XYZ file of N, CA and C in Angstrom:
702
model
N 96.480 76.228 88.847
C 97.490 77.291 88.725
C 98.729 76.900 89.539
N 99.877 76.898 88.901
C 101.093 76.497 89.584
C 101.640 77.619 90.468
N 102.331 77.212 91.554
C 102.990 78.188 92.420
C 104.505 78.147 92.253
N 105.008 77.249 91.409
C 106.451 77.172 91.197
C 106.885 78.277 90.244
N 108.160 78.651 90.209
C 108.632 79.677 89.269
C 108.415 79.239 87.825
N 107.822 80.125 87.033
C 107.497 79.785 85.643
C 107.709 80.993 84.734
N 107.854 80.708 83.447
C 107.772 81.719 82.392
C 106.660 81.264 81.460
N 105.544 81.962 81.475
C 104.418 81.618 80.607
C 104.640 82.295 79.258
N 104.580 81.520 78.200
C 105.053 81.999 76.897
C 103.960 82.402 75.923
N 102.702 82.052 76.194
C 101.664 82.224 75.166
C 100.454 82.968 75.715
N 100.686 84.126 76.290
C 99.585 84.878 76.913
C 98.647 85.456 75.861
N 97.396 85.652 76.278
C 96.413 86.333 75.436
C 96.549 87.836 75.615
N 96.290 88.556 74.549
C 96.338 90.015 74.572
C 95.038 90.573 74.014
N 94.705 91.796 74.394
C 93.540 92.471 73.819
C 93.813 92.807 72.361
N 92.739 93.109 71.644
C 92.887 93.494 70.239
C 93.806 94.713 70.123
N 94.793 94.655 69.229
C 95.749 95.770 69.121
C 95.082 97.128 68.918
N 94.012 97.182 68.120
C 93.357 98.468 67.872
C 92.747 99.030 69.150
N 92.229 98.154 70.007
C 91.660 98.595 71.273
C 92.766 99.082 72.200
N 93.845 98.317 72.271
C 94.993 98.705 73.098
C 95.506 100.077 72.683
N 95.707 100.263 71.389
C 96.247 101.527 70.887
C 95.310 102.689 71.175
N 94.010 102.460 71.010
C 93.043 103.551 71.153
C 92.957 104.064 72.574
N 93.205 103.211 73.562
C 93.093 103.646 74.955
C 94.106 104.733 75.310
N 95.238 104.777 74.613
C 96.243 105.803 74.902
C 95.702 107.203 74.654
N 94.726 107.333 73.766
C 94.175 108.647 73.433
C 93.545 109.327 74.640
N 93.086 108.534 75.603
C 92.301 109.086 76.705
C 93.109 109.284 77.978
N 94.202 108.565 78.137
C 95.068 108.779 79.286
C 94.588 108.084 80.544
N 95.475 108.034 81.528
C 95.226 107.231 82.719
C 94.047 107.738 83.542
N 93.890 109.050 83.680
C 92.829 109.589 84.538
C 91.450 109.335 83.953
N 91.275 109.617 82.663
C 89.966 109.416 82.034
C 89.584 107.945 82.030
N 90.535 107.070 81.717
C 90.240 105.634 81.711
C 89.880 105.158 83.112
N 90.625 105.616 84.104
C 90.340 105.275 85.505
C 88.923 105.695 85.888
N 88.546 106.921 85.561
C 87.211 107.407 85.881
C 86.154 106.649 85.099
N 86.416 106.386 83.828
C 85.433 105.726 82.972
C 85.142 104.304 83.420
N 86.118 103.652 84.040
C 85.917 102.280 84.519
C 85.248 102.238 85.891
N 84.905 103.400 86.439
C 84.288 103.422 87.761
C 85.286 103.700 88.864
N 86.341 104.462 88.522
C 87.379 104.860 89.477
C 88.131 103.649 90.036
N 88.470 102.738 89.162
C 89.294 101.587 89.541
C 90.486 101.513 88.593
N 91.482 100.687 88.970
C 92.599 100.413 88.091
C 93.800 101.313 88.228
N 93.663 102.431 88.939
C 94.781 103.367 89.096
C 95.790 102.798 90.088
N 97.053 102.736 89.700
C 98.086 102.124 90.536
C 98.582 103.030 91.657
N 98.074 104.239 91.740
C 98.398 105.107 92.863
C 99.527 106.080 92.593
N 99.674 107.081 93.469
C 100.608 108.181 93.225
C 102.072 107.817 93.403
N 102.368 106.640 93.960
C 103.761 106.270 94.165
C 104.440 105.884 92.852
N 103.683 105.394 91.881
C 104.243 104.982 90.593
C 104.230 106.202 89.684
N 105.411 106.808 89.490
C 105.484 108.095 88.810
C 106.393 108.033 87.583
N 106.137 108.890 86.600
C 106.988 108.894 85.409
C 108.334 109.554 85.672
N 109.366 109.083 84.985
C 110.661 109.756 85.054
C 110.784 110.819 83.980
N 109.796 110.903 83.086
C 109.811 111.852 81.983
C 108.487 112.611 81.974
N 108.369 113.555 81.064
C 107.123 114.287 80.878
C 106.643 114.115 79.450
N 105.319 114.173 79.296
C 104.663 114.201 77.988
C 104.678 112.869 77.249
N 105.003 111.782 77.928
C 104.896 110.461 77.305
C 103.531 109.879 77.628
N 102.849 109.374 76.614
C 101.550 108.732 76.774
C 101.601 107.397 76.043
N 101.375 106.305 76.759
C 101.444 104.998 76.129
C 100.271 104.136 76.573
N 99.986 103.124 75.768
C 99.152 102.003 76.186
C 99.751 100.762 75.557
N 99.680 99.650 76.272
C 100.258 98.419 75.761
C 99.840 97.238 76.598
N 100.114 96.049 76.097
C 99.763 94.819 76.796
C 100.829 94.474 77.826
N 100.377 94.064 79.009
C 101.294 93.830 80.124
C 102.014 92.490 80.005
N 103.348 92.568 80.059
C 104.176 91.414 80.363
C 104.507 91.544 81.842
N 103.978 90.669 82.671
C 104.136 90.805 84.116
C 105.345 90.015 84.604
N 106.019 90.578 85.616
C 107.245 89.971 86.135
C 107.232 90.042 87.657
N 107.352 88.889 88.293
C 107.461 88.811 89.742
C 108.908 88.500 90.087
N 109.549 89.420 90.825
C 110.986 89.294 91.079
C 111.278 89.290 92.572
N 112.427 88.719 92.914
C 112.920 88.804 94.282
C 113.489 90.194 94.521
N 113.495 90.668 95.764
C 114.066 91.989 96.049
C 115.520 92.073 95.604
N 115.837 93.143 94.873
C 117.216 93.381 94.460
C 117.751 92.389 93.447
N 116.879 91.694 92.717
C 117.306 90.664 91.760
C 116.523 90.837 90.462
N 117.231 91.078 89.357
C 116.541 91.336 88.091
C 116.626 90.180 87.102
N 116.949 88.985 87.573
C 117.074 87.838 86.676
C 115.836 87.656 85.803
N 114.664 87.743 86.404
C 113.440 87.461 85.659
C 113.063 88.588 84.705
N 113.620 89.775 84.909
C 113.385 90.847 83.932
C 114.068 90.489 82.617
N 115.252 89.893 82.691
C 115.928 89.431 81.482
C 115.068 88.395 80.762
N 114.477 87.480 81.530
C 113.612 86.468 80.928
C 112.370 87.093 80.308
N 111.850 88.155 80.924
C 110.647 88.807 80.409
C 110.904 89.501 79.080
N 112.079 90.086 78.937
C 112.404 90.780 77.682
C 112.294 89.813 76.508
N 112.730 88.584 76.712
C 112.655 87.585 75.642
C 111.213 87.295 75.233
N 110.274 87.423 76.176
C 108.870 87.123 75.901
C 108.117 88.304 75.300
N 108.708 89.475 75.330
C 107.999 90.687 74.904
C 107.833 90.742 73.394
N 106.691 91.268 72.990
C 106.382 91.509 71.584
C 106.169 92.999 71.364
N 106.231 93.457 70.117
C 105.935 94.866 69.845
C 104.570 95.259 70.404
N 104.539 96.387 71.095
C 103.297 96.861 71.692
C 103.114 96.490 73.135
N 104.040 95.730 73.700
C 103.929 95.327 75.102
C 104.504 96.383 76.038
N 104.119 96.280 77.317
C 104.689 97.075 78.406
C 105.126 96.091 79.483
N 106.361 96.177 79.921
C 106.864 95.268 80.946
C 106.555 95.849 82.324
N 105.884 95.046 83.149
C 105.443 95.464 84.485
C 106.160 94.587 85.506
N 107.016 95.187 86.323
C 107.869 94.446 87.257
C 107.472 94.761 88.692
N 107.188 93.702 89.449
C 106.777 93.848 90.849
C 107.682 92.992 91.737
N 108.507 93.612 92.581
C 109.280 92.845 93.571
C 108.360 92.311 94.673
N 108.790 91.224 95.283
C 107.997 90.605 96.342
C 107.842 91.517 97.555
N 108.848 92.342 97.826
C 108.759 93.347 98.875
C 109.335 94.648 98.336
N 109.080 95.751 99.046
C 109.621 97.043 98.610
C 111.114 96.913 98.336
N 111.541 97.398 97.171
C 112.908 97.125 96.741
C 113.450 98.302 95.939
N 114.045 99.289 96.607
C 114.540 100.484 95.917
C 115.894 100.270 95.249
N 115.927 99.326 94.316
C 117.125 99.054 93.528
C 116.881 99.477 92.083
N 117.962 99.731 91.353
C 117.839 100.016 89.930
C 117.752 98.718 89.143
N 116.547 98.194 88.985
C 116.365 96.898 88.330
C 116.709 96.939 86.846
N 116.509 98.083 86.210
C 116.919 98.241 84.812
C 117.622 99.571 84.649
N 118.372 99.659 83.569
C 119.010 100.899 83.155
C 119.060 100.948 81.649
N 120.013 101.682 81.148
C 120.095 101.941 79.709
C 120.217 100.667 78.884
N 121.048 99.713 79.313
C 121.305 98.534 78.490
C 120.068 97.652 78.364
N 119.375 97.444 79.462
C 118.166 96.636 79.380
C 117.064 97.355 78.621
N 116.986 98.668 78.792
C 115.989 99.430 78.047
C 116.262 99.392 76.552
N 117.528 99.357 76.180
C 117.858 99.251 74.755
C 117.302 97.963 74.170
N 117.455 96.864 74.887
C 116.885 95.596 74.424
C 115.370 95.702 74.257
N 114.720 96.295 75.253
C 113.266 96.427 75.195
C 112.839 97.280 74.003
N 113.526 98.391 73.828
C 113.158 99.311 72.756
C 113.303 98.655 71.392
N 114.359 97.899 71.202
C 114.579 97.203 69.931
C 113.471 96.187 69.673
N 112.961 95.582 70.708
C 111.904 94.579 70.566
C 110.518 95.207 70.443
N 110.433 96.531 70.479
C 109.144 97.199 70.314
C 108.352 97.377 71.592
N 109.010 97.169 72.743
C 108.337 97.404 74.025
C 108.068 98.901 74.178
N 106.865 99.248 74.590
C 106.464 100.649 74.633
C 106.846 101.365 75.912
N 107.117 100.613 76.979
C 107.472 101.254 78.222
C 107.675 100.232 79.317
N 108.032 100.743 80.498
C 108.378 99.906 81.643
C 107.728 100.508 82.865
N 107.054 99.661 83.649
C 106.349 100.098 84.853
C 106.795 99.214 86.002
N 107.095 99.815 87.154
C 107.563 99.004 88.275
C 107.245 99.631 89.617
N 107.006 98.768 90.611
C 106.948 99.219 91.993
C 108.316 99.072 92.652
N 109.305 98.650 91.866
C 110.699 98.666 92.288
C 111.346 99.960 91.829
N 112.602 99.885 91.379
C 113.304 101.092 90.974
C 113.981 100.957 89.628
N 114.504 102.075 89.140
C 115.271 102.128 87.896
C 116.473 103.040 88.099
N 117.412 102.956 87.179
C 118.541 103.881 87.175
C 118.832 104.297 85.739
N 119.903 105.072 85.542
C 120.241 105.617 84.214
C 119.083 106.451 83.658
N 118.440 107.217 84.531
C 117.232 107.912 84.100
C 117.495 108.967 83.027
N 118.632 109.637 83.103
C 118.950 110.626 82.058
C 119.077 109.939 80.706
N 119.753 108.790 80.691
C 119.911 108.044 79.442
C 118.569 107.531 78.930
N 117.719 107.077 79.840
C 116.400 106.593 79.419
C 115.588 107.716 78.787
N 115.684 108.916 79.358
C 114.972 110.047 78.747
C 115.544 110.386 77.388
N 116.857 110.356 77.273
C 117.469 110.661 75.971
C 117.065 109.623 74.920
N 116.935 108.392 75.336
C 116.514 107.326 74.424
C 115.057 107.455 74.013
N 114.280 108.170 74.807
C 112.847 108.233 74.560
C 112.137 106.968 74.982
N 112.706 106.270 75.992
C 112.074 105.050 76.493
C 111.340 105.382 77.786
N 110.009 105.362 77.779
C 109.261 105.839 78.939
C 109.214 104.819 80.073
N 109.307 105.339 81.292
C 109.353 104.518 82.499
C 108.491 105.167 83.587
N 107.774 104.320 84.311
C 107.037 104.739 85.509
C 107.535 103.871 86.651
N 107.925 104.493 87.776
C 108.612 103.753 88.821
C 108.321 104.329 90.199
N 108.490 103.485 91.221
C 108.357 103.953 92.598
C 109.651 104.551 93.120
N 110.793 104.143 92.550
C 112.094 104.587 93.051
C 113.042 104.871 91.892
N 113.932 105.823 92.117
C 115.109 106.018 91.268
C 116.316 105.730 92.142
N 117.155 104.784 91.706
C 118.246 104.338 92.568
C 119.437 103.887 91.735
N 120.613 104.346 92.121
C 121.844 103.916 91.459
C 122.253 102.501 91.864
N 121.674 101.987 92.942
C 122.081 100.674 93.439
C 121.627 99.564 92.503
N 122.565 98.738 92.077
C 122.279 97.685 91.122
C 121.730 96.424 91.761
N 121.454 95.430 90.916
C 120.843 94.185 91.356
C 121.749 92.991 91.059
N 121.334 91.830 91.566
C 122.007 90.573 91.249
C 121.092 89.747 90.361
N 121.572 88.543 90.013
C 120.808 87.647 89.138
C 120.899 86.235 89.711
N 120.309 86.052 90.890
C 120.493 84.807 91.623
C 119.210 84.049 91.931
N 118.061 84.714 91.854
C 116.853 84.146 92.440
C 115.748 83.992 91.402
N 115.120 82.835 91.424
C 114.019 82.572 90.497
C 112.796 83.403 90.860
N 112.054 83.764 89.833
C 110.758 84.414 89.980
C 109.877 83.896 88.863
N 108.924 84.692 88.430
C 108.024 84.242 87.371
C 107.731 85.366 86.392
N 107.403 84.960 85.175
C 107.014 85.888 84.107
C 105.629 85.491 83.612
N 104.780 86.497 83.444
C 103.421 86.321 82.941
C 102.543 85.506 83.890
N 102.598 85.934 85.158
C 101.674 85.462 86.191
C 101.017 86.700 86.796
N 99.895 86.559 87.504
C 99.288 87.732 88.138
C 100.229 88.363 89.164
N 100.285 89.697 89.159
C 101.079 90.445 90.128
C 100.202 91.550 90.704
N 100.659 92.126 91.817
C 99.912 93.230 92.433
C 100.807 94.462 92.423
N 100.432 95.430 91.604
C 101.192 96.668 91.439
C 100.605 97.734 92.354
N 101.234 97.916 93.512
C 100.756 98.896 94.494
C 99.239 98.819 94.705
N 98.754 97.603 94.914
C 97.350 97.404 95.244
C 96.456 97.051 94.070
N 96.955 97.147 92.855
C 96.152 96.837 91.676
C 96.627 95.515 91.073
N 95.722 94.579 90.902
C 96.076 93.305 90.287
C 96.307 93.516 88.794
N 97.425 93.005 88.309
C 97.753 93.062 86.880
C 97.921 91.634 86.396
N 97.068 91.230 85.480
C 97.206 89.933 84.851
C 97.950 90.088 83.536
N 98.696 89.077 83.132
C 99.382 89.176 81.838
C 98.374 89.444 80.720
N 98.727 90.368 79.849
C 97.836 90.734 78.757
C 96.872 91.851 79.074
N 96.770 92.254 80.355
C 95.966 93.439 80.662
C 96.568 94.658 79.967
N 95.750 95.684 79.804
C 96.209 96.885 79.116
C 96.736 97.891 80.133
N 97.939 98.376 79.890
C 98.574 99.390 80.726
C 98.422 100.733 80.030
N 97.790 101.693 80.694
C 97.660 103.058 80.175
C 98.453 103.969 81.103
N 99.443 104.672 80.562
C 100.345 105.452 81.415
C 100.658 106.795 80.772
N 100.716 107.819 81.614
C 101.036 109.167 81.150
C 101.561 109.971 82.328
N 101.532 111.282 82.227
C 102.061 112.133 83.292
C 101.301 111.969 84.609
N 100.046 111.523 84.555
C 99.242 111.385 85.760
C 99.450 110.054 86.465
N 100.131 109.121 85.839
C 100.367 107.830 86.466
C 99.991 106.675 85.577
N 99.614 105.557 86.206
C 99.381 104.297 85.502
C 98.009 103.746 85.876
N 97.224 103.393 84.875
C 95.940 102.721 85.083
C 95.966 101.385 84.360
N 95.488 100.348 85.036
C 95.445 99.011 84.470
C 94.017 98.694 84.043
N 93.866 98.273 82.793
C 92.568 97.877 82.247
C 92.568 96.366 82.066
N 91.731 95.633 82.787
C 91.681 94.192 82.576
C 91.430 93.846 81.111
N 92.179 92.896 80.615
C 92.070 92.521 79.199
C 90.634 92.165 78.824
N 89.928 91.509 79.731
C 88.589 91.018 79.416
C 87.551 92.126 79.261
N 87.845 93.322 79.743
C 86.884 94.427 79.604
C 87.478 95.587 78.819
N 88.535 95.334 78.072
C 89.233 96.425 77.373
C 88.310 97.159 76.406
N 87.484 96.425 75.648
C 86.589 97.083 74.698
C 85.545 97.930 75.417
N 84.997 97.398 76.498
C 84.021 98.176 77.274
C 84.670 99.425 77.867
N 85.900 99.282 78.344
C 86.606 100.434 78.913
C 86.855 101.493 77.852
N 87.143 101.071 76.640
C 87.362 102.020 75.554
C 86.084 102.784 75.243
N 84.961 102.077 75.154
C 83.703 102.752 74.867
C 83.327 103.718 75.987
N 83.540 103.291 77.233
C 83.242 104.170 78.368
C 84.152 105.398 78.358
N 85.395 105.217 77.973
C 86.334 106.344 77.901
C 85.924 107.321 76.815
N 85.488 106.794 75.696
C 85.008 107.673 74.611
C 83.803 108.490 75.067
N 82.885 107.836 75.774
C 81.696 108.539 76.251
C 82.076 109.613 77.264
N 82.996 109.291 78.164
C 83.409 110.276 79.161
C 84.116 111.453 78.492
N 84.986 111.167 77.520
C 85.694 112.243 76.818
C 84.722 113.147 76.074
N 83.677 112.560 75.486
C 82.678 113.366 74.783
C 81.926 114.273 75.755
N 81.586 113.728 76.927
C 80.905 114.543 77.930
C 81.807 115.676 78.406
N 83.083 115.387 78.630
C 84.014 116.423 79.070
C 84.179 117.499 78.006
N 84.184 117.104 76.743
C 84.307 118.089 75.663
C 83.099 119.022 75.650
N 81.915 118.465 75.859
C 80.708 119.296 75.897
C 80.748 120.247 77.088
N 81.175 119.736 78.239
C 81.273 120.600 79.423
C 82.329 121.686 79.234
N 83.437 121.325 78.601
C 84.496 122.307 78.368
C 83.968 123.475 77.540
N 83.158 123.182 76.542
C 82.594 124.234 75.701
C 81.671 125.135 76.514
N 80.924 124.550 77.416
C 80.021 125.363 78.238
C 80.800 126.221 79.231
N 81.880 125.657 79.804
C 82.716 126.461 80.698
C 83.358 127.618 79.934
N 83.809 127.322 78.709
C 84.433 128.366 77.891
C 83.444 129.470 77.552
N 82.162 129.121 77.545
C 81.128 130.122 77.256
C 80.700 130.880 78.504
N 81.274 130.541 79.670
C 81.013 131.311 80.869
C 80.256 130.596 81.969
N 79.727 129.406 81.714
C 79.044 128.673 82.770
C 80.055 128.169 83.791
N 79.568 127.858 84.981
C 80.457 127.352 86.021
C 79.961 126.000 86.527
N 80.867 125.260 87.148
C 80.559 123.897 87.562
C 79.508 123.840 88.667
N 79.390 124.880 89.478
C 78.368 124.886 90.525
C 76.979 124.702 89.929
N 76.747 125.321 88.748
C 75.449 125.193 88.095
C 75.390 123.958 87.197
N 76.452 123.750 86.429
C 76.447 122.654 85.473
C 76.310 121.305 86.175
N 76.948 121.170 87.324
C 76.889 119.910 88.065
C 75.837 119.909 89.174
N 75.023 120.973 89.209
C 73.929 121.075 90.187
C 74.429 120.835 91.615
N 75.440 121.611 91.995
C 76.079 121.422 93.293
C 75.461 122.252 94.413
N 74.654 123.235 94.052
C 74.050 124.062 95.112
C 73.151 123.247 96.041
N 72.298 122.376 95.514
C 71.495 121.541 96.436
C 72.363 120.614 97.287
N 73.501 120.195 96.771
C 74.402 119.345 97.557
C 74.924 120.128 98.757
N 75.393 121.342 98.522
C 75.876 122.176 99.620
C 74.771 122.439 100.636
N 73.587 122.723 100.113
C 72.460 123.001 101.006
C 72.155 121.783 101.875
N 72.175 120.614 101.272
C 71.897 119.392 102.013
C 72.949 119.085 103.059
N 74.160 119.594 102.870
C 75.241 119.394 103.828
C 75.284 120.486 104.888
N 74.337 121.415 104.807
C 74.259 122.462 105.819
C 75.185 123.634 105.591
N 75.698 123.793 104.362
C 76.578 124.921 104.057
C 75.723 126.149 103.760
N 75.976 127.239 104.470
C 75.200 128.461 104.267
C 76.078 129.563 103.688
N 75.456 130.470 102.972
C 76.130 131.639 102.403
C 75.852 132.837 103.314
N 76.908 133.470 103.819
C 76.733 134.634 104.689
C 77.712 135.731 104.270
N 77.442 136.930 104.722
C 78.318 138.059 104.415
C 79.558 138.031 105.295
N 80.572 138.816 104.906
C 81.781 138.918 105.719
C 81.453 139.493 107.099
N 80.556 140.478 107.118
C 80.178 141.102 108.381
C 79.529 140.095 109.321
N 78.634 139.249 108.754
C 77.991 138.239 109.579
C 79.012 137.204 110.070
N 79.960 136.853 109.194
C 80.978 135.890 109.589
C 81.830 136.440 110.724
N 82.247 137.728 110.576
C 83.071 138.342 111.599
C 82.335 138.489 112.919
N 80.988 138.599 112.827
C 80.210 138.799 114.039
C 79.870 137.520 114.777
N 80.124 136.400 114.163
C 79.818 135.109 114.807
C 80.734 134.831 115.977
């Protein structure tokens, strides 16, 4: 594996049908179904509401305050991809705005995820181009420093390899490793089916204390039920 700046041009992607299907379940369900892994954390937040996407990751490693490699990444993007940009250090700059998003949208890119920043957020919402970001910043970038495209990056603690599946919605961003995408989809379907069954039981009047057998858990932790009078008298 090289450590020099590179643009990798021929990455592998998960099966399109699997990638597309994961969007149905959203970031939280997929995260839970995979064993509570892959969630990029609460700092990466959407600039819009009600957008739900899944797509293959085009990964970008950039220098702080420099978006040169984002331009290079756009050229590598295919329909159905999501561009994931990670600065080497915390970098609250507007790495992209309306003009770069227009290029992405025309190329069929489904969204943009970054631990850096973005700007032109009103325009991005009007365009219907979904973005998840750590920062919103009017401060622009330069184009002076080499980085890499389609190499492993770490998005707020989560490793993202090129071609991994990005699932993003109002709850945040979950990364599904490309090599387990089919297994993650099946696990998500099973979890969604279980939740649907539980939802029906809750709607019929049951409560989670009984459905999830939580009373013995409380008892084992030493939690006791007492009256208000007994509590006040303690």
